[in-house]
Amino acid sequence: MVMRTHKFRLYPSNEAEIKMLNSLELCRQTYNELLGLLNEQKEIDKSQIQGIIPDMKICDSRFKQLHSKTMQYECYRLFSNLTALMQTKKKNRRVGSLRFKGKGWFKTFTYNQSGFKIIKTGKRHQILKLSKIGEIPIRCHREIKGKIKQITVKREASGKWFASIAEQTDKEIAPIRKIEKVVGIDVGLDNFVYDSDGNAVKNPRHLNKYNEQLAKLQRNMSKKKKGSINKNKQRIKVARLHEKIVNTRNDFLHKLSHYYVNNYDAIGMEDMPMGLKNNIFAKSKADASWGKFRQFIAYKAESAGKMFVPVPYKGTTQRCSQCGKIVHKTLRDREHNCFCGFIAPRDYNSALEIKKLMLKKLEIGQELPESTPAEMEAIPVMATSVVEAGSPTL
Ligand SMILES: [Zn+2]
């Protein structure tokens, strides 16, 4: 069994949106109430805190507007915050205690196990039916085949609403196909990827453009007066653009990973500790994308009966893929120039080395049939789809 989470856009009516905002506010109040009780306890007693939830509904009828599981989820949220805090404390960091959440702080509310239903309409929008809220049009980019375990409704800073749907599916492991075409992929800053067939893919140009726009908007925002209407307007602009960047990047990563899984039977990538590469490059954004890219390749390969092969990252940049000698390079050296006569772009040499390591790991060495390198097709990038993969929070 695997859990998968998909994020879909919601299009609530005004009436539904008022109820959704009300749910956020009531969840916040529930959380604060439970935290208040936790603070009074000499010894932590979770069951007592959980037990107060039905009483709250009796004492204050407003809480009847919340689905019971949604309310209970706030208890889960409180205790996972508490666990996180304890773990931070263990590392001897100076931390305080859990804080009460101020107005407008809550961005999500969650239905766990029950209180939801998706109605298929056969049209562009399906219907998400939520207990205590009603029917909300939802744009599903992919069909949900598994059993839905949890739905989290989120209001983004831009004012748009989304639903993160966690589904449980039978592990889709297709039988491994015969390995004929393999590829090694190197990731980097210059080119987002460089593969062992000599294809290089840059980050989509949109992203650079958007990132520049974002920096400009953020500068403008910081000049506006605190609490002013203009500042608020600017804040929404920043949030919208930020959302666009995330969508564009995800779309790019989905298309690129799809390309590799479609065209190759085995795909090798460095098994690099992400934090390490991060230290070297100090580019956390690119770093996050590489991690996501690997994750996309791994799960798409699994569903398609292809292989994802992580190889040790150490030395892939310095080692010559042809003779195995170490050729030292600094970050600035973009070319691999070995005594053995092999000269190639640095990332291309790395990709070839990754492929070599992968073949060794697969123990297929020389037996592989000669294949013509796949021709890289253009990867169109659109900022429309919002599909996210990852593990759910519960
Ligand atoms: Zn060499």
Coordinates of C-alpha atoms and ligand atoms in Angstrom, one line a residue:
M1 CA 0.0 0.0 0.0
V2 CA 1.2 3.5 -0.8
M3 CA -0.1 6.9 0.1
R4 CA -0.1 9.6 -2.4
T5 CA -1.2 13.2 -2.1
H6 CA -2.6 15.3 -4.9
K7 CA -3.3 19.0 -4.8
F8 CA -6.3 20.3 -6.7
R9 CA -7.8 23.7 -7.0
L10 CA -11.2 24.5 -5.5
Y11 CA -13.7 26.9 -6.9
P12 CA -16.1 27.7 -4.0
S13 CA -19.2 29.8 -4.3
N14 CA -19.4 32.9 -2.1
E15 CA -21.7 31.0 0.3
A16 CA -19.3 28.0 0.5
E17 CA -16.3 30.3 1.0
I18 CA -17.9 32.0 4.0
K19 CA -18.4 28.6 5.5
M20 CA -14.8 27.7 4.8
L21 CA -13.4 30.8 6.4
N22 CA -15.7 30.1 9.3
S23 CA -14.2 26.6 9.6
L24 CA -10.7 28.0 9.6
E25 CA -11.7 30.4 12.4
L26 CA -13.4 27.7 14.5
C27 CA -10.4 25.4 14.0
R28 CA -8.2 28.1 15.4
Q29 CA -10.4 28.5 18.4
T30 CA -10.5 24.8 18.9
Y31 CA -6.7 24.6 18.8
N32 CA -6.4 27.5 21.3
E33 CA -8.9 26.0 23.6
L34 CA -7.1 22.6 23.6
L35 CA -3.7 24.4 24.1
G36 CA -5.1 26.2 27.1
L37 CA -6.1 22.9 28.6
L38 CA -2.7 21.4 27.9
N39 CA -1.0 24.3 29.6
E40 CA -3.1 23.7 32.7
Q41 CA -2.2 20.0 33.0
K42 CA 0.6 19.1 35.4
E43 CA 1.1 15.9 33.5
I44 CA 0.2 15.6 29.9
D45 CA -3.0 13.6 29.4
K46 CA -3.9 13.4 25.8
S47 CA -7.2 11.5 26.4
Q48 CA -8.5 14.2 28.7
I49 CA -7.8 16.8 26.0
Q50 CA -9.4 14.7 23.3
G51 CA -12.4 14.1 25.6
I52 CA -13.2 17.8 25.9
I53 CA -14.1 18.1 22.2
P54 CA -17.7 16.7 22.5
D55 CA -18.2 19.0 25.5
M56 CA -17.1 22.0 23.5
K57 CA -19.9 21.2 21.0
I58 CA -22.5 21.1 23.8
C59 CA -21.3 24.3 25.6
D60 CA -20.9 26.4 22.4
S61 CA -23.2 25.6 19.6
R62 CA -20.9 27.3 17.0
F63 CA -18.7 24.3 17.1
K64 CA -21.6 22.2 15.7
Q65 CA -20.6 23.9 12.4
L66 CA -17.4 21.8 12.4
H67 CA -17.3 18.2 11.3
S68 CA -16.3 16.1 14.4
K69 CA -13.2 14.7 12.6
T70 CA -12.1 18.2 11.6
M71 CA -12.3 19.2 15.3
Q72 CA -10.4 16.1 16.4
Y73 CA -7.7 16.9 13.9
E74 CA -6.8 20.0 15.9
C75 CA -5.9 17.7 18.7
Y76 CA -3.6 15.8 16.4
R77 CA -2.2 19.1 15.2
L78 CA -1.5 20.3 18.7
F79 CA 0.3 17.1 19.7
S80 CA 2.4 17.0 16.6
N81 CA 3.4 20.6 17.2
L82 CA 4.3 19.5 20.8
T83 CA 6.4 16.6 19.6
A84 CA 8.2 18.9 17.1
L85 CA 8.9 21.3 19.9
M86 CA 10.2 18.6 22.2
Q87 CA 12.6 17.4 19.5
T88 CA 13.9 20.9 19.0
K89 CA 14.4 21.2 22.8
K90 CA 16.4 18.0 22.8
K91 CA 18.9 19.6 20.5
N92 CA 19.5 22.2 23.2
R93 CA 18.1 25.0 21.2
R94 CA 16.5 27.8 23.0
V95 CA 12.8 27.4 22.5
G96 CA 9.8 28.6 24.3
S97 CA 6.4 26.9 24.6
L98 CA 3.6 26.5 22.1
R99 CA 1.8 29.7 21.3
F100 CA -1.8 30.6 20.9
K101 CA -2.7 31.3 17.3
G102 CA -3.9 34.7 16.5
K103 CA -6.7 35.7 14.1
G104 CA -6.1 34.7 10.5
W105 CA -3.2 32.5 11.4
F106 CA -5.0 29.2 10.4
K107 CA -4.7 28.3 6.7
T108 CA -5.9 24.7 6.7
F109 CA -8.6 22.5 8.0
T110 CA -8.7 18.7 7.6
Y111 CA -11.1 15.9 7.2
N112 CA -9.6 12.6 8.2
Q113 CA -11.3 9.3 7.3
S114 CA -14.8 10.8 6.9
G115 CA -16.9 13.8 6.0
F116 CA -16.1 14.0 2.4
K117 CA -17.1 12.6 -1.0
I118 CA -16.0 13.3 -4.6
I119 CA -18.9 13.3 -7.1
K120 CA -17.9 12.7 -10.7
T121 CA -19.7 14.9 -13.2
G122 CA -17.9 13.9 -16.4
K123 CA -17.2 17.6 -17.0
R124 CA -14.3 19.9 -16.4
H125 CA -15.0 20.3 -12.7
Q126 CA -15.9 17.5 -10.4
I127 CA -17.7 18.1 -7.1
L128 CA -16.1 17.9 -3.7
K129 CA -18.8 17.4 -1.1
L130 CA -17.7 18.4 2.4
S131 CA -19.7 17.8 5.5
K132 CA -20.9 21.1 7.1
I133 CA -19.8 23.1 4.0
G134 CA -21.6 21.6 1.0
E135 CA -20.6 21.1 -2.6
I136 CA -17.5 22.8 -4.1
P137 CA -16.4 22.5 -7.7
I138 CA -12.9 20.9 -7.9
R139 CA -10.5 20.7 -10.8
C140 CA -8.9 17.2 -10.7
H141 CA -6.0 16.7 -13.0
R142 CA -5.8 13.1 -12.4
E143 CA -8.3 10.4 -11.5
I144 CA -8.3 9.2 -7.9
K145 CA -8.4 5.5 -8.1
G146 CA -7.5 4.6 -4.5
K147 CA -9.3 5.0 -1.3
I148 CA -9.3 8.6 0.0
K149 CA -8.0 8.7 3.5
Q150 CA -7.8 12.4 4.2
I151 CA -8.6 15.8 2.7
T152 CA -7.0 19.0 3.8
V153 CA -8.5 22.3 2.6
K154 CA -6.0 25.2 2.3
R155 CA -6.4 28.8 1.7
E156 CA -3.3 30.2 0.0
A157 CA -2.0 33.7 0.7
S158 CA -3.3 34.6 -2.8
G159 CA -6.8 33.9 -1.7
K160 CA -7.1 30.7 -3.8
W161 CA -8.4 27.5 -2.3
F162 CA -6.9 24.1 -2.7
A163 CA -7.6 20.6 -1.5
S164 CA -4.8 18.1 -0.8
I165 CA -6.2 14.7 -1.2
A166 CA -4.4 11.7 0.3
E167 CA -5.3 8.5 -1.3
Q168 CA -4.2 5.0 -0.5
T169 CA -3.5 2.7 -3.5
D170 CA -2.2 -0.7 -4.1
K171 CA 1.4 -0.4 -4.8
E172 CA 1.6 -0.1 -8.6
I173 CA 4.7 -2.0 -9.2
A174 CA 4.7 -3.1 -12.8
P175 CA 7.0 -6.0 -13.5
I176 CA 10.5 -4.8 -14.4
R177 CA 11.0 -4.7 -18.1
K178 CA 14.0 -5.9 -19.9
I179 CA 16.7 -3.3 -19.6
E180 CA 17.8 -2.1 -22.9
K181 CA 18.1 1.7 -22.8
V182 CA 19.8 3.3 -19.8
V183 CA 20.7 6.8 -19.0
G184 CA 22.8 8.6 -16.4
I185 CA 21.6 12.0 -15.3
D186 CA 23.7 14.7 -13.7
V187 CA 21.9 17.7 -12.1
G188 CA 23.5 21.1 -11.7
L189 CA 23.1 24.8 -11.7
D190 CA 24.3 25.7 -15.2
N191 CA 22.0 23.1 -16.8
F192 CA 19.2 21.7 -14.7
V193 CA 20.1 18.3 -16.1
Y194 CA 22.9 16.9 -18.4
D195 CA 22.4 13.3 -19.4
S196 CA 24.8 10.6 -20.7
D197 CA 23.3 10.8 -24.2
G198 CA 24.6 14.4 -24.3
N199 CA 21.3 16.2 -23.8
A200 CA 21.3 19.2 -21.7
V201 CA 18.2 20.9 -20.3
K202 CA 18.3 24.4 -18.8
N203 CA 15.9 25.7 -16.2
P204 CA 12.8 27.0 -18.1
R205 CA 13.3 30.7 -19.0
H206 CA 9.9 31.6 -17.5
L207 CA 11.4 30.7 -14.1
N208 CA 14.3 33.1 -14.3
K209 CA 11.9 35.8 -15.5
Y210 CA 9.4 35.2 -12.7
N211 CA 12.2 35.1 -10.1
E212 CA 13.4 38.5 -11.2
Q213 CA 9.8 39.8 -11.1
L214 CA 9.4 38.3 -7.6
A215 CA 12.5 40.0 -6.3
K216 CA 11.3 43.3 -7.7
L217 CA 7.8 42.9 -6.1
Q218 CA 9.3 42.0 -2.8
R219 CA 11.5 45.1 -2.8
N220 CA 8.4 47.2 -3.6
M221 CA 6.5 45.6 -0.8
S222 CA 9.1 46.4 1.8
K223 CA 8.9 50.1 0.9
K224 CA 5.2 50.2 1.5
K225 CA 3.9 51.4 4.9
K226 CA 3.2 48.6 7.4
G227 CA -0.5 47.8 7.7
S228 CA -1.5 50.0 4.7
I229 CA -3.9 48.9 2.0
N230 CA -1.1 49.2 -0.6
K231 CA 1.1 46.9 1.4
N232 CA -1.7 44.3 1.5
K233 CA -2.3 44.7 -2.2
Q234 CA 1.4 44.2 -2.8
R235 CA 1.4 41.1 -0.5
I236 CA -1.3 39.5 -2.6
K237 CA 0.7 40.2 -5.8
V238 CA 3.8 38.5 -4.3
A239 CA 1.8 35.5 -3.2
R240 CA 0.2 35.1 -6.6
L241 CA 3.5 35.2 -8.4
H242 CA 5.1 32.9 -5.9
E243 CA 2.3 30.4 -6.6
K244 CA 2.9 30.7 -10.3
I245 CA 6.6 30.0 -9.8
V246 CA 5.8 26.8 -7.8
N247 CA 3.3 25.6 -10.5
T248 CA 5.7 26.4 -13.4
R249 CA 8.5 24.5 -11.7
N250 CA 6.3 21.5 -10.8
D251 CA 5.1 21.4 -14.4
F252 CA 8.6 21.4 -15.7
L253 CA 9.7 18.7 -13.3
H254 CA 6.7 16.5 -14.2
K255 CA 7.3 16.8 -17.9
L256 CA 11.1 16.2 -17.7
S257 CA 10.8 13.2 -15.4
H258 CA 8.0 11.8 -17.6
Y259 CA 10.4 12.1 -20.6
Y260 CA 13.1 10.1 -19.0
V261 CA 10.8 7.4 -17.6
N262 CA 9.1 7.1 -21.0
N263 CA 12.4 6.8 -23.0
Y264 CA 14.6 4.7 -20.8
D265 CA 14.4 1.4 -18.9
A266 CA 16.9 2.3 -16.2
I267 CA 17.7 5.8 -14.9
G268 CA 20.7 6.5 -12.8
M269 CA 21.1 9.6 -10.6
E270 CA 23.5 10.5 -7.8
D271 CA 22.4 9.5 -4.4
M272 CA 23.5 12.8 -3.0
P273 CA 22.7 14.2 0.4
M274 CA 20.7 17.2 -0.6
G275 CA 22.0 19.3 2.2
L276 CA 25.6 18.8 1.0
K277 CA 25.0 20.0 -2.5
N278 CA 23.1 22.9 -0.9
N279 CA 26.2 23.9 1.1
I280 CA 28.4 23.8 -2.0
F281 CA 26.0 25.9 -4.2
A282 CA 24.1 27.8 -1.5
K283 CA 21.1 27.7 -3.9
S284 CA 18.3 26.2 -1.8
K285 CA 15.7 26.7 -4.5
A286 CA 17.5 24.7 -7.2
D287 CA 18.3 22.2 -4.5
A288 CA 14.7 21.6 -3.6
S289 CA 13.8 21.1 -7.3
W290 CA 16.5 18.4 -7.7
G291 CA 15.1 16.5 -4.7
K292 CA 11.6 16.7 -6.2
F293 CA 12.9 15.7 -9.6
R294 CA 14.5 12.5 -8.2
Q295 CA 11.3 11.8 -6.3
F296 CA 9.2 12.1 -9.4
I297 CA 11.5 9.9 -11.4
A298 CA 11.6 7.3 -8.7
Y299 CA 7.8 7.0 -8.4
K300 CA 7.1 7.3 -12.1
A301 CA 9.7 4.6 -12.8
E302 CA 8.1 2.3 -10.2
S303 CA 4.6 2.7 -11.8
A304 CA 6.0 2.0 -15.3
G305 CA 8.1 -1.0 -14.5
K306 CA 11.3 1.0 -15.1
M307 CA 14.3 1.2 -12.7
F308 CA 15.5 4.2 -10.8
V309 CA 19.1 3.5 -9.7
P310 CA 20.8 5.8 -7.2
V311 CA 24.6 5.8 -7.3
P312 CA 27.1 7.1 -4.8
Y313 CA 27.7 10.8 -5.5
K314 CA 31.3 10.9 -4.3
G315 CA 33.8 11.5 -7.1
T316 CA 31.4 11.7 -10.0
T317 CA 32.5 15.2 -10.9
Q318 CA 36.3 14.6 -10.5
R319 CA 36.6 11.1 -11.9
C320 CA 37.2 10.6 -15.6
S321 CA 34.4 8.5 -17.1
Q322 CA 36.8 7.0 -19.7
C323 CA 39.9 6.0 -17.8
G324 CA 38.9 6.4 -14.1
K325 CA 41.6 8.9 -13.2
I326 CA 40.9 11.8 -10.9
V327 CA 40.9 15.1 -12.7
H328 CA 40.6 17.9 -10.2
K329 CA 38.2 20.7 -11.0
T330 CA 37.0 23.7 -9.1
L331 CA 33.4 24.9 -9.5
R332 CA 34.5 27.4 -12.1
D333 CA 36.0 24.7 -14.4
R334 CA 33.3 23.9 -16.8
E335 CA 35.3 21.5 -18.8
H336 CA 36.7 18.0 -18.1
N337 CA 40.1 17.7 -19.7
C338 CA 41.9 14.4 -18.9
F339 CA 45.4 13.2 -19.7
C340 CA 43.8 10.2 -21.5
G341 CA 42.6 12.6 -24.1
F342 CA 39.0 12.7 -23.1
I343 CA 37.7 16.3 -23.2
A344 CA 34.0 17.0 -22.5
P345 CA 31.7 19.4 -20.8
R346 CA 32.1 18.8 -17.0
D347 CA 28.5 17.8 -16.5
Y348 CA 28.5 15.4 -19.5
N349 CA 31.5 13.6 -18.0
S350 CA 29.6 13.3 -14.7
A351 CA 26.6 11.9 -16.5
L352 CA 28.7 9.3 -18.2
E353 CA 30.3 8.4 -14.9
I354 CA 26.9 8.1 -13.3
K355 CA 25.8 5.7 -16.1
K356 CA 29.0 3.7 -15.6
L357 CA 28.3 3.3 -11.9
M358 CA 24.7 2.4 -12.6
L359 CA 25.7 -0.4 -15.0
K360 CA 28.1 -1.7 -12.4
K361 CA 25.4 -1.7 -9.8
L362 CA 23.0 -3.5 -12.2
E363 CA 25.8 -5.9 -13.1
I364 CA 25.0 -5.6 -16.8
G365 CA 28.4 -4.0 -17.8
Q366 CA 29.2 -4.7 -21.4
E367 CA 26.2 -6.9 -22.2
L368 CA 24.0 -3.9 -23.0
P369 CA 23.1 -3.7 -26.6
E370 CA 24.3 -0.5 -28.4
S371 CA 21.4 1.8 -28.6
T372 CA 20.9 5.0 -30.4
P373 CA 20.7 7.9 -28.0
A374 CA 17.2 9.2 -27.5
E375 CA 16.6 12.5 -29.2
M376 CA 15.5 15.1 -26.7
E377 CA 12.1 16.5 -27.5
A378 CA 11.2 20.0 -26.6
I379 CA 9.5 20.2 -23.2
P380 CA 6.8 22.8 -23.3
V381 CA 6.3 24.5 -20.0
M382 CA 2.9 25.8 -19.0
A383 CA 2.0 27.3 -15.7
T384 CA -1.3 25.5 -15.4
S385 CA -1.2 22.2 -13.7
V386 CA -1.0 21.9 -10.0
V387 CA -0.2 18.3 -9.1
E388 CA 1.9 17.5 -6.2
A389 CA 3.2 14.2 -5.0
G390 CA 4.4 13.4 -1.5
S391 CA 3.4 11.8 1.7
P392 CA 0.4 13.0 3.6
T393 CA 0.7 14.4 7.0
L394 CA -1.3 11.8 8.9
Ligands
ZN1 ZN 40.7 10.0 -18.6

